[in-house]
Tab-separated table of C-alpha atoms in Angstrom:
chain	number	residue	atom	x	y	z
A	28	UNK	CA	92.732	85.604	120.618
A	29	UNK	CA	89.134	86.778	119.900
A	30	UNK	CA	86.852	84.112	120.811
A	31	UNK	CA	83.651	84.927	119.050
A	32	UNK	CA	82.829	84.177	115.124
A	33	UNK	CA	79.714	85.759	113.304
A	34	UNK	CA	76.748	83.274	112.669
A	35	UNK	CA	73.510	83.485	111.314
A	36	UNK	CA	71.665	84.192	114.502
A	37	UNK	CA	74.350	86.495	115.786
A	38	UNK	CA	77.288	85.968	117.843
A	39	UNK	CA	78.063	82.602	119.425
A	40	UNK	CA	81.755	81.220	120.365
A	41	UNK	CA	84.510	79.780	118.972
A	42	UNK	CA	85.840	76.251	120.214
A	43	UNK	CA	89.067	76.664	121.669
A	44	UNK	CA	91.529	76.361	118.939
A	45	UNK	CA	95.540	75.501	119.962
A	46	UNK	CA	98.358	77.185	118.294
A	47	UNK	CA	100.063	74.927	115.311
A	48	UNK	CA	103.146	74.911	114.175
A	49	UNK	CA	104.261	77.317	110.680
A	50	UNK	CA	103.836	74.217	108.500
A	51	UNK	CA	100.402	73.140	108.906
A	52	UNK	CA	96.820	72.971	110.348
A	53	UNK	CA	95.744	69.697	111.382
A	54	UNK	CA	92.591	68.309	109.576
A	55	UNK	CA	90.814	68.173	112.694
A	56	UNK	CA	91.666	71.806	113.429
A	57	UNK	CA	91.298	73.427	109.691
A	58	UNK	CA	87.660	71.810	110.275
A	59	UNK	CA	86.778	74.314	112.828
A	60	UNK	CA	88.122	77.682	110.377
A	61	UNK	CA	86.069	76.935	107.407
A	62	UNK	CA	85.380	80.033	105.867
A	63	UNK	CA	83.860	80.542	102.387
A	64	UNK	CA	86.602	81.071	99.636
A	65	UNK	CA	89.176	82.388	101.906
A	66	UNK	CA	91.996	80.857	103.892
A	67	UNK	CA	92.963	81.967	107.332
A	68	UNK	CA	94.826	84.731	108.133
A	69	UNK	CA	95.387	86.737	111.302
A	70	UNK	CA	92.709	89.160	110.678
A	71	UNK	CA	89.724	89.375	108.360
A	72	UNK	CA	87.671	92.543	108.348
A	73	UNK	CA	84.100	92.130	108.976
A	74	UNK	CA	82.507	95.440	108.266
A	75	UNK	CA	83.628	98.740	109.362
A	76	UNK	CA	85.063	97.890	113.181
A	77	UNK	CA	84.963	93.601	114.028
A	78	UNK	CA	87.506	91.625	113.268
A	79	UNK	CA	88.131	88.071	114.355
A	80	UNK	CA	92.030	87.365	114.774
A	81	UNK	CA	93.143	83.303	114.140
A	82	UNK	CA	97.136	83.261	114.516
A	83	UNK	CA	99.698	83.933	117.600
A	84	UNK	CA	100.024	87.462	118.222
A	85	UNK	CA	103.350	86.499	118.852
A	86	UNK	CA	103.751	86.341	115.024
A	87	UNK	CA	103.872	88.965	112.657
A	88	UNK	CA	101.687	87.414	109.969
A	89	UNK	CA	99.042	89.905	109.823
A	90	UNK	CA	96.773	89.462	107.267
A	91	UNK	CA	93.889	92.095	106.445
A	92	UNK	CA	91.482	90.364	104.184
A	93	UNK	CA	88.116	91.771	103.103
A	94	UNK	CA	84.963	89.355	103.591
A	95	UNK	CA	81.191	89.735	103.388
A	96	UNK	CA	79.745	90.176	106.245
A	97	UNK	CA	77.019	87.632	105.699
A	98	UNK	CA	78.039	84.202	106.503
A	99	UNK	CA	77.735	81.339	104.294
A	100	UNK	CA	75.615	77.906	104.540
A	101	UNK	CA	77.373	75.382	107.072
A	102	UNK	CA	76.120	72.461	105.048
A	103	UNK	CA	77.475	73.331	102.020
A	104	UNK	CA	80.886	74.296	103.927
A	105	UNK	CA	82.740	70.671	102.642
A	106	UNK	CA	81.818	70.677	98.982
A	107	UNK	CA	83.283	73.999	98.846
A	108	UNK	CA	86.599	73.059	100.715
A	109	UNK	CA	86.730	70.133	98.116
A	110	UNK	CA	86.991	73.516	95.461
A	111	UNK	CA	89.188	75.113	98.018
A	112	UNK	CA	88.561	78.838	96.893
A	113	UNK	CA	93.089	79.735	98.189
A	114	UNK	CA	92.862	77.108	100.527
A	115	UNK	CA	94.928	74.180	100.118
A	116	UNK	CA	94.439	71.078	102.385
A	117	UNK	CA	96.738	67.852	101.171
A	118	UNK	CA	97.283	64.640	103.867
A	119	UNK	CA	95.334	66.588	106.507
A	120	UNK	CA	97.837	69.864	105.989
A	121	UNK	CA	96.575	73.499	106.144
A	122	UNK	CA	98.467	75.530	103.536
A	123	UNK	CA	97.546	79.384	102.908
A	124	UNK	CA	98.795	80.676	99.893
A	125	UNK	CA	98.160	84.123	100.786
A	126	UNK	CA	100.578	83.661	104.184
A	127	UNK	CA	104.145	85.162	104.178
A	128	UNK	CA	106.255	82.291	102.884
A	129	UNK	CA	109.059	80.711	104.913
A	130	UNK	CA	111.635	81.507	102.759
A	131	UNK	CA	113.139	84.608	101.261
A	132	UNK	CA	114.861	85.720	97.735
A	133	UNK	CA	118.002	85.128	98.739
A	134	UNK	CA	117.040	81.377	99.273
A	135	UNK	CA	115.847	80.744	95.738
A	136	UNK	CA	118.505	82.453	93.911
A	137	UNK	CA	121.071	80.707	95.585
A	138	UNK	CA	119.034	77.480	94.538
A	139	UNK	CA	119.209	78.730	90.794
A	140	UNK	CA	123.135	76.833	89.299
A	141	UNK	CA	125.342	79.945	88.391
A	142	UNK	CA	125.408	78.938	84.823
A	143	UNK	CA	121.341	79.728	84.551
A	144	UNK	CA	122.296	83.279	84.974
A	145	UNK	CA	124.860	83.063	82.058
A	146	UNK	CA	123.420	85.278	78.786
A	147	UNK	CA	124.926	83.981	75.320
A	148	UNK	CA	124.033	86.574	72.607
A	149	UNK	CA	125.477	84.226	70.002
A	150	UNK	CA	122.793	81.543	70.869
A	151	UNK	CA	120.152	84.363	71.127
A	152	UNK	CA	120.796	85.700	67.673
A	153	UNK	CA	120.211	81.853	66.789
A	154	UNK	CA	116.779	82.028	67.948
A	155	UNK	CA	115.833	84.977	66.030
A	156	UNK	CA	117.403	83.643	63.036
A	157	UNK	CA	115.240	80.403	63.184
A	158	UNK	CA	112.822	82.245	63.807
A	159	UNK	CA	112.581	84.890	61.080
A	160	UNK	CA	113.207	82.321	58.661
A	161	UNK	CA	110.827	80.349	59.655
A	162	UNK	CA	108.101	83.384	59.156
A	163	UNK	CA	109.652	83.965	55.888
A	164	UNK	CA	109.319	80.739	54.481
A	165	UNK	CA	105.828	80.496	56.157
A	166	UNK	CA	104.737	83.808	53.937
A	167	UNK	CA	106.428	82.153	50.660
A	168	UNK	CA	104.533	78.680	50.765
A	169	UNK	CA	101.012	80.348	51.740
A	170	UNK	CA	101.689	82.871	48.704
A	171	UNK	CA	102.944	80.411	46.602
A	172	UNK	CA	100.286	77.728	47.151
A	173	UNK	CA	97.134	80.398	47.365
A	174	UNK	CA	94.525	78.270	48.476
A	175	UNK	CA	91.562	77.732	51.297
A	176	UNK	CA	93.189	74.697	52.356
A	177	UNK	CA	96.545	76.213	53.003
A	178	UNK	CA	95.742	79.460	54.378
A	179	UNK	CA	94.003	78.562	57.963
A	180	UNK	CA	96.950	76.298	58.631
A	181	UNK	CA	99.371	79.216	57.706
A	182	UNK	CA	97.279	81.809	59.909
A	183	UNK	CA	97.425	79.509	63.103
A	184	UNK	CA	101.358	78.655	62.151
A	185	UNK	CA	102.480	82.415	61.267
A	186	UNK	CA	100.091	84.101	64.491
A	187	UNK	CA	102.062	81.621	66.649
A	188	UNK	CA	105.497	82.509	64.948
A	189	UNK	CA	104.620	86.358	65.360
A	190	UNK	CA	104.389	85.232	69.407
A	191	UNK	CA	107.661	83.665	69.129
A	192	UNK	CA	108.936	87.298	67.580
A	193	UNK	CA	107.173	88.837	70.161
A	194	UNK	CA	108.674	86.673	73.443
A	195	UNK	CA	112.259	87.035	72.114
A	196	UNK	CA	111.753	91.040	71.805
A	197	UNK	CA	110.269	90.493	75.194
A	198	UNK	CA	113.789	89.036	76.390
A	199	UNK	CA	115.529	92.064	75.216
A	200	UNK	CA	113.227	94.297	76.824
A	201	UNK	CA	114.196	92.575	80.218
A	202	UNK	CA	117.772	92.747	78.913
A	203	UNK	CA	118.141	88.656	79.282
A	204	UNK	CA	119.050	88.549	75.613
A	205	UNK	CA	122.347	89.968	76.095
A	206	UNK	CA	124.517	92.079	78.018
A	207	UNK	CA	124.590	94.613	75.443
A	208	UNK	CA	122.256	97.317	75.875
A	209	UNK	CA	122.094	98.329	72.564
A	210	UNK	CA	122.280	95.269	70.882
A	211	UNK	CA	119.141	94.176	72.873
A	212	UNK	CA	117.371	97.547	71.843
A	213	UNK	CA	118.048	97.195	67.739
A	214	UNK	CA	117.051	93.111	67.772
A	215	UNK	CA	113.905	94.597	70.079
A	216	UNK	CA	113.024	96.982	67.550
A	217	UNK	CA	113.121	95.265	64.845
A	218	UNK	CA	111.274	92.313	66.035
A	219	UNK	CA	108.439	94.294	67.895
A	220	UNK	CA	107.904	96.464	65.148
A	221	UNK	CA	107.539	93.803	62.853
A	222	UNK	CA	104.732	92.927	64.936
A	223	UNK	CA	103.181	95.956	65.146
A	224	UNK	CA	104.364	96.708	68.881
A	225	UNK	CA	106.244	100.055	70.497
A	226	UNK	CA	109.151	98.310	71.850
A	227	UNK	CA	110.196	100.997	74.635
A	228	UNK	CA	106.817	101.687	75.312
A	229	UNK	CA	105.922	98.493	76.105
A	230	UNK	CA	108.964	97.586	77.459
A	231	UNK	CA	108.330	100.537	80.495
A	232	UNK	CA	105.211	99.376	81.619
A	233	UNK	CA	106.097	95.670	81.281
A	234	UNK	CA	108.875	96.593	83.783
A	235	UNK	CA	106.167	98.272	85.919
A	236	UNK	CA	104.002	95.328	85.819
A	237	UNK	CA	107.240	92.815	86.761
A	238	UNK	CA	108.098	95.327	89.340
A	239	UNK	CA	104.485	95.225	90.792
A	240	UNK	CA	103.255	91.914	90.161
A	241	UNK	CA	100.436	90.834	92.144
A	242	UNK	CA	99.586	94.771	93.266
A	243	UNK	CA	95.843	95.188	92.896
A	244	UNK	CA	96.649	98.926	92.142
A	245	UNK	CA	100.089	99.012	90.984
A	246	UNK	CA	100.323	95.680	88.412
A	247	UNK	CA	99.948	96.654	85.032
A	248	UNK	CA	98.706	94.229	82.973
A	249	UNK	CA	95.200	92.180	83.742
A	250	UNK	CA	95.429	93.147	87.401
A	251	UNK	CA	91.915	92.888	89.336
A	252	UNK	CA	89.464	95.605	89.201
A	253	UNK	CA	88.873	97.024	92.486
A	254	UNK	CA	84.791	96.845	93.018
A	255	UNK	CA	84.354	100.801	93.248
A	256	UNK	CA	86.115	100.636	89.390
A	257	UNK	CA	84.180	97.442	88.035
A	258	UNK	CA	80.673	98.522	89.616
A	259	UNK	CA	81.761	102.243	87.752
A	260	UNK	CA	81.853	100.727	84.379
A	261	UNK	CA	79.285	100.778	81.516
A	262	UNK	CA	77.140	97.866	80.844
A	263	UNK	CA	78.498	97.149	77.601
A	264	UNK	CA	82.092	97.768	78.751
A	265	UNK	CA	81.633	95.151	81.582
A	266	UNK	CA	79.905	92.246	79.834
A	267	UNK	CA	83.014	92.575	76.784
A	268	UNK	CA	85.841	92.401	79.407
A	269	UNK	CA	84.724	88.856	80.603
A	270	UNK	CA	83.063	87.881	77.494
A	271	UNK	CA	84.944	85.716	75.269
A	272	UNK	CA	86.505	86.645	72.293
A	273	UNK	CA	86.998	89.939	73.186
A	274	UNK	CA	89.280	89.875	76.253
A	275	UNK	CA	91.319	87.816	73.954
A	276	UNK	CA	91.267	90.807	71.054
A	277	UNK	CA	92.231	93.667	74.129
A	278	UNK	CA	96.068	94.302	73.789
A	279	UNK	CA	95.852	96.515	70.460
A	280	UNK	CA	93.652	98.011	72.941
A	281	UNK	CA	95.918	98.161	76.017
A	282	UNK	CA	98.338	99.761	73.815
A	283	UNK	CA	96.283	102.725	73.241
A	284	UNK	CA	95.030	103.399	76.334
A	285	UNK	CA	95.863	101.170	79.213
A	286	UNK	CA	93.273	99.389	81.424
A	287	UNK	CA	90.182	100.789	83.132
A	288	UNK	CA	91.343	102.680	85.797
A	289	UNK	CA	94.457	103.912	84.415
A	290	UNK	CA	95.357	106.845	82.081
A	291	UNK	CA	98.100	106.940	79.177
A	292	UNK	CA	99.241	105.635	75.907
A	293	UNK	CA	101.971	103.734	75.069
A	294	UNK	CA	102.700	105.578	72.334
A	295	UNK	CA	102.698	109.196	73.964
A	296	UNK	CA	105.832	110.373	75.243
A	297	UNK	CA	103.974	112.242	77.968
A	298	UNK	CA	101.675	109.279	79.401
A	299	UNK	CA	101.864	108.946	83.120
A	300	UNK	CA	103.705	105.589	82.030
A	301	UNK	CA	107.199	106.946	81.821
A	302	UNK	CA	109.234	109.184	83.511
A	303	UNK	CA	110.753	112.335	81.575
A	304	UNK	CA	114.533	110.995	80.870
A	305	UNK	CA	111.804	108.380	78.537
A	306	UNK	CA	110.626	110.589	76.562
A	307	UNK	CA	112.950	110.142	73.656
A	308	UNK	CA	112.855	106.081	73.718
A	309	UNK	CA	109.188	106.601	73.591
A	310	UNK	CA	109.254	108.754	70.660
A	311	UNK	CA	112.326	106.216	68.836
A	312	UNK	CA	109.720	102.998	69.576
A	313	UNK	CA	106.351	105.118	68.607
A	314	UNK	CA	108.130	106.282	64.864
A	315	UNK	CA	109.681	102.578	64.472
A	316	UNK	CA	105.717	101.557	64.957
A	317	UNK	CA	104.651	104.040	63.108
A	318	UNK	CA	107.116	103.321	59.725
A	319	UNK	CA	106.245	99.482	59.773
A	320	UNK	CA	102.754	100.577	60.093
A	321	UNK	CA	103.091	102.870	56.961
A	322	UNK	CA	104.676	100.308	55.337
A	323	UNK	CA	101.422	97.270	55.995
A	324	UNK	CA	98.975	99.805	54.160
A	325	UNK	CA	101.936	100.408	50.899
A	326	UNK	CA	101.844	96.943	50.841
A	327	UNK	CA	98.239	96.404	50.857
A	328	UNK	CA	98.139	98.999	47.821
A	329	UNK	CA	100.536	97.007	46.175
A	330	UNK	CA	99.528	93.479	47.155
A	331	UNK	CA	95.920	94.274	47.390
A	332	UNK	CA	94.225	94.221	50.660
A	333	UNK	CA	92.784	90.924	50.611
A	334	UNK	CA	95.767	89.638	50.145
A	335	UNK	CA	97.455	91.512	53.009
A	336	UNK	CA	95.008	90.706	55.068
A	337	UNK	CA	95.513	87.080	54.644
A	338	UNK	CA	99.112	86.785	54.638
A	339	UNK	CA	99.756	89.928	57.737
A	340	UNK	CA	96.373	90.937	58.820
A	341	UNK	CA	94.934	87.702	60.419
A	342	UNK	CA	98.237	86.090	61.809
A	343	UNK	CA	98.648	89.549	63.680
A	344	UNK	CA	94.896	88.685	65.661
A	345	UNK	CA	96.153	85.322	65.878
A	346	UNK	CA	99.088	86.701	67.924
A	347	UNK	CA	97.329	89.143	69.694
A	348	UNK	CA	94.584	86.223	71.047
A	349	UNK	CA	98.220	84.440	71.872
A	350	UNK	CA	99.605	86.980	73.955
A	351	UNK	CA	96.377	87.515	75.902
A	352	UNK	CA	95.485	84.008	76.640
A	353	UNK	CA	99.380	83.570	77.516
A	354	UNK	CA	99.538	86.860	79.640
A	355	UNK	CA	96.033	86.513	81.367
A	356	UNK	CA	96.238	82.643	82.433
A	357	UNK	CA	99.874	83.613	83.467
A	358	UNK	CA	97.785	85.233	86.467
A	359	UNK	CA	94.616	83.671	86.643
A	360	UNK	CA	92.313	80.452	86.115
A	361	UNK	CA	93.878	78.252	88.882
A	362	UNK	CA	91.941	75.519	90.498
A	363	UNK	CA	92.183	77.078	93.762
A	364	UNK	CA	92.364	81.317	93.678
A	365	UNK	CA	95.257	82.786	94.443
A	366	UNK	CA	95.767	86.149	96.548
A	367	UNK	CA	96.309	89.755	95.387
A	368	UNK	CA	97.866	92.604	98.053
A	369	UNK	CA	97.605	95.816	98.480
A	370	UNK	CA	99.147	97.855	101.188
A	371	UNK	CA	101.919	96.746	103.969
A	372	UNK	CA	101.176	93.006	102.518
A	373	UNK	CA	102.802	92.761	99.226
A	374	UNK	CA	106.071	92.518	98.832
A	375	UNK	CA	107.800	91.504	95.547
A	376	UNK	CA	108.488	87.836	96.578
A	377	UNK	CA	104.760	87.475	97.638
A	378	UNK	CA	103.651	88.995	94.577
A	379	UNK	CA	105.670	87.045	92.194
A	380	UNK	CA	104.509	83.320	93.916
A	381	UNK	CA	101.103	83.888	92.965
A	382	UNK	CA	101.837	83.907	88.614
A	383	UNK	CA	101.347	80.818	87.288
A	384	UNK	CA	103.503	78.002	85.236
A	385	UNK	CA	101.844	76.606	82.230
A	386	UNK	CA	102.617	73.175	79.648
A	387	UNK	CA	101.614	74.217	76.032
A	388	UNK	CA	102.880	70.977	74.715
A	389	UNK	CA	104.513	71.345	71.345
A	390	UNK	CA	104.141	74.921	71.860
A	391	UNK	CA	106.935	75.204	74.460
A	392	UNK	CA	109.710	75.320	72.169
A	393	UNK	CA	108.039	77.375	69.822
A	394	UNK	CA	107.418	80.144	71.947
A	395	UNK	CA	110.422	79.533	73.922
A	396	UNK	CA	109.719	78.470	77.312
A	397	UNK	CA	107.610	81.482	78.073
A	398	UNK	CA	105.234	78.869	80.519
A	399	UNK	CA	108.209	78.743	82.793
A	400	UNK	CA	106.758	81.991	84.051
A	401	UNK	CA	107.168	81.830	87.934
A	402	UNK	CA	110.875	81.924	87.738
A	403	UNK	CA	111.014	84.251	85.095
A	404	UNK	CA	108.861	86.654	87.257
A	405	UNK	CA	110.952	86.529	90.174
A	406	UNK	CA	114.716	86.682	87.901
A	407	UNK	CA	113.573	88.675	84.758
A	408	UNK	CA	117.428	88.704	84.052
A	409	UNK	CA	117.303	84.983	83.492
A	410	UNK	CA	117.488	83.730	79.316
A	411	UNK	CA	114.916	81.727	78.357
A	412	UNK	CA	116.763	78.574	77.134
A	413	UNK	CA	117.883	78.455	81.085
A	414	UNK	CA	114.496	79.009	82.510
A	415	UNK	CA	112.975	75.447	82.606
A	416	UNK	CA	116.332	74.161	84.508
A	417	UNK	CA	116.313	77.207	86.640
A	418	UNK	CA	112.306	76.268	88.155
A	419	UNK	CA	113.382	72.740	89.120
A	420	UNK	CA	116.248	73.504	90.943
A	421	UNK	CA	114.242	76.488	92.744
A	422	UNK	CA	111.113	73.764	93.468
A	423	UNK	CA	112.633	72.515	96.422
A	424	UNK	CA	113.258	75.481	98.150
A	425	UNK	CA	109.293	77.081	96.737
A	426	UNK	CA	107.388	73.955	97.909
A	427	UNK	CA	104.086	74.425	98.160
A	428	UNK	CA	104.026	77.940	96.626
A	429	UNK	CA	104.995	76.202	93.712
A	430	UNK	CA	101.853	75.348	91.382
A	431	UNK	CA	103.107	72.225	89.233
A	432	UNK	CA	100.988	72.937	86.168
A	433	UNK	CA	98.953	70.602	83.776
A	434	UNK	CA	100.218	68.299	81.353
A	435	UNK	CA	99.277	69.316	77.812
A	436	UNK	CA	98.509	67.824	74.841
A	437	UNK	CA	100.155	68.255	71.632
A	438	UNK	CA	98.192	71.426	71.455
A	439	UNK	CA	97.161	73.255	74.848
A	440	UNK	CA	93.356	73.016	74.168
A	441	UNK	CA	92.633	71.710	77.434
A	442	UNK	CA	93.629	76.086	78.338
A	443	UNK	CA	90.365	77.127	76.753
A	444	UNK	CA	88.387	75.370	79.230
A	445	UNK	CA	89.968	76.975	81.964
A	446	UNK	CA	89.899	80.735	80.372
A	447	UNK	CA	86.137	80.365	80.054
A	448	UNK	CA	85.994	79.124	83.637
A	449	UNK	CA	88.210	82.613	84.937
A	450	UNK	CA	86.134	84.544	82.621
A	451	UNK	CA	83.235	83.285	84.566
A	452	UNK	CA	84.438	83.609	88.145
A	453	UNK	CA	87.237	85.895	88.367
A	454	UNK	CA	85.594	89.334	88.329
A	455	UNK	CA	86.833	92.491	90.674
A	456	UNK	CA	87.994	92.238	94.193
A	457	UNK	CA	87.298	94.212	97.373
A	458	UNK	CA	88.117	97.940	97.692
A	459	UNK	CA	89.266	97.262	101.553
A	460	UNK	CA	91.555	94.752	102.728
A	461	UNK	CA	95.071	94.204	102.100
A	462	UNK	CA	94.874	90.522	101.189
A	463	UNK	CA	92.594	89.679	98.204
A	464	UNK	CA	90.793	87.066	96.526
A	465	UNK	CA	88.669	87.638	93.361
A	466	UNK	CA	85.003	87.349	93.864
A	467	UNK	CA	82.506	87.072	91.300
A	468	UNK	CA	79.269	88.569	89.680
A	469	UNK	CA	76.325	86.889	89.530
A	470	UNK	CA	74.334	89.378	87.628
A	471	UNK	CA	77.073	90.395	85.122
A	472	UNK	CA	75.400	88.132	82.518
A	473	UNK	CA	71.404	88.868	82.929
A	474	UNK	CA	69.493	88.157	86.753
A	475	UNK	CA	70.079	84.802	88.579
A	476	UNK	CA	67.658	82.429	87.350
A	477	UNK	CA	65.506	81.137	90.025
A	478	UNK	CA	64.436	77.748	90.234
């Protein structure tokens, strides 16, 4: 065990530190490893060539996390450990969210009752049914009554419906609507498309991103930005990634062209998304978008496009904003960060335990459970009427690597407050190192002010 730590002035020692058991640091211990905004691991790189090693050999929890070589301000060492930047301490326990957990797949499936894994197209259907009618009556009532008093409660009310479209086509894509293949992929193209959405498209990389989850380079969907990509960006295009609205306006976006970093359309048969047995679902999904899409500007001929605006055009945004706030804090915005991996360190169990679970009050049931999103990450295959049974029988087995979320309101407003908080902290993370934490940018919104 190395026996020298970087300082200020240099080099000095390290107190002897004894070996603890797999469950925990004491306090008094975990006093002596404070380090700024990461937890400890078995080796952190310090520059090009030192490293400082702080578990057993004799275990294979090798950890390669990137750190600046500066060190930080002693004093200010135990108001940051209140903050714990992936460093939990509880009852004078050391937990390390970014360490191999002491469990395996296996253990949590077997957790999961049999019945959990049962899919019921019948009671599916019954979902969709509810909740096309429900948009349907929505449009009828806002038409009917016409006014500036009815319309802002039908374009929160019919965006959040065309969520609830959008998670149940979401369900078929992972095939947890039914066993049928092809009765998943008509009910997914007809809901998705109503919406404005290339079913197999998205579908493809959504599998990629469950298949990667928590990759900084092979995740799909609002992974990281390495610091080589987010230093390689445009002012503009910088300051409107982590500046609110427009993060929350980016999946039309997505769509189109992916995220920085990352070439293809979801729409072109060709993109580097999809392999060449995909082309013709790519093609089926991009004409289904592309005859509902034909069929929005008839309408707004017909209709008038004022009028289509109001009754399609703003609920769409109002879905979009859903889907982004619901996707992005899915992964980000906890109290203390959680890891990403790269390299020999991720696996798929490591990568699903860092998403997030999240209460949206009243909005549970309407979007159907979709906060119940660490056990759903893990078993895809699992419907989402089983999914909030399936986490608490698994929370026994996940423990700590569990993240009991919030309580929420009648309406999840309290979310906002932590988006804006993310947007301000969670920026790119380090192109070396195979554990990773995001860091942030103090100059992405003007100079530091100086007091």
């Amino acid at each position: 065990m190395a026996s020298w730590v970087l300082s200020e002035c240099g080099l000095r020692p390290l107190p002897r530190v004894y070996h603890q058991s797999r469950t925990g640091l004491t306090s008094k211990t975990t006093n002596l490893l404070k380090i700024r905004q990461l937890p400890v691991s078995k080796s952190y790189n310090l520059g090009s060539s030192f490293k400082v090693s702080s578990w057993s050999r004799q275990r294979n929890w090798a950890l390669n996390v990137a750190i600046p070589v500066s060190a930080p301000v002693i004093e200010e060492e135990d108001k940051e450990r209140e903050s714990v930047k992936g460093v939990n301490e509880h009852e004078g326990e050391f937990f390390d969210p970014g360490a191999p957990p002491p469990f395996k797949l296996a253990d949590i499936r077997a957790a999961i009752p049999k019945h959990c894994w049962v899919k019921n197209p019948w009671r599916s259907m019954s979902y969709v049914v509810r909740d096309v009618a429900v948009v349907c009556g929505l449009a009828v009532v806002a038409a009917y009554f016409n006014n500036w008093v009815v319309w802002p409660l039908y374009w929160f009310a019919q965006g959040t419906m065309f969520w609830a479209l959008f998670v149940l086509g979401h369900d078929c894509g992972h095939g947890s609507f039914s066993n049928n293949p092809k009765l998943n992929s008509v009910v997914g193209h007809l809901l998705h498309s109503l919406i404005l959405v290339p079913y197999h498209g998205w579908r493809i990389s959504h599998r990629t991103h469950h298949q990667n989850h928590g990759h900084v380079e092979n995740d799909e969907s609002w992974q990281p930005l390495p610091e080589k990509i987010y230093k390689s960006l445009d002012n503009v295009t910088r300051t409107l990634r982590f500046t609110l609205p427009f993060p929350m306006l980016a999946y039309p976006v997505y769509l189109w062209s992916r995220s920085p970093g990352k070439k293809g359309s979801h729409f072109h048969p060709d993109s580097d998304l999809f392999a060449p047995n995909e082309r013709k679902d790519v093609i089926t999904s991009t004409a289904c978008w592309t005859a509902m899409a034909a069929l929005v500007a008839c309408l707004s001929f017909v209709m008038g496009p004022v009028q289509m605006l109001k009754l399609y055009g703003i609920p769409y945004w109002i879905f979009v904003m859903w889907l982004d706030l619901v996707t992005y804090l899915h992964h980000h915005g906890h109290d203390e960060k959680l890891p990403w991996y790269r390299g020999k360190e991720w696996s798929y169990l490591r990568g699903g335990l860092t998403t997030l679970d999240r209460d949206y009050g009243w909005i549970n049931n309407i979007h159907h459970d979709i906060g119940t999103h660490v056990i759903h990450h893990l078993f895809p295959q699992i419907p989402h009427y089983h999914l909030v049974e399936a986490t608490e029988a698994a929370k026994p087995v996940l423990g700590k690597y569990y993240r009991e979320p919030k309580k929420s309101g009648p309406l999840p407003f309290y979310l906002l407050g932590t988006l804006i908080r993310s947007m301000k902290q969670d920026h790119y993370v380090s192109d070396v190192g195979d554990v990773l934490y995001y860091q942030t940018d103090p100059k992405l919104y003007g100079p530091e002010k100086t007091e």
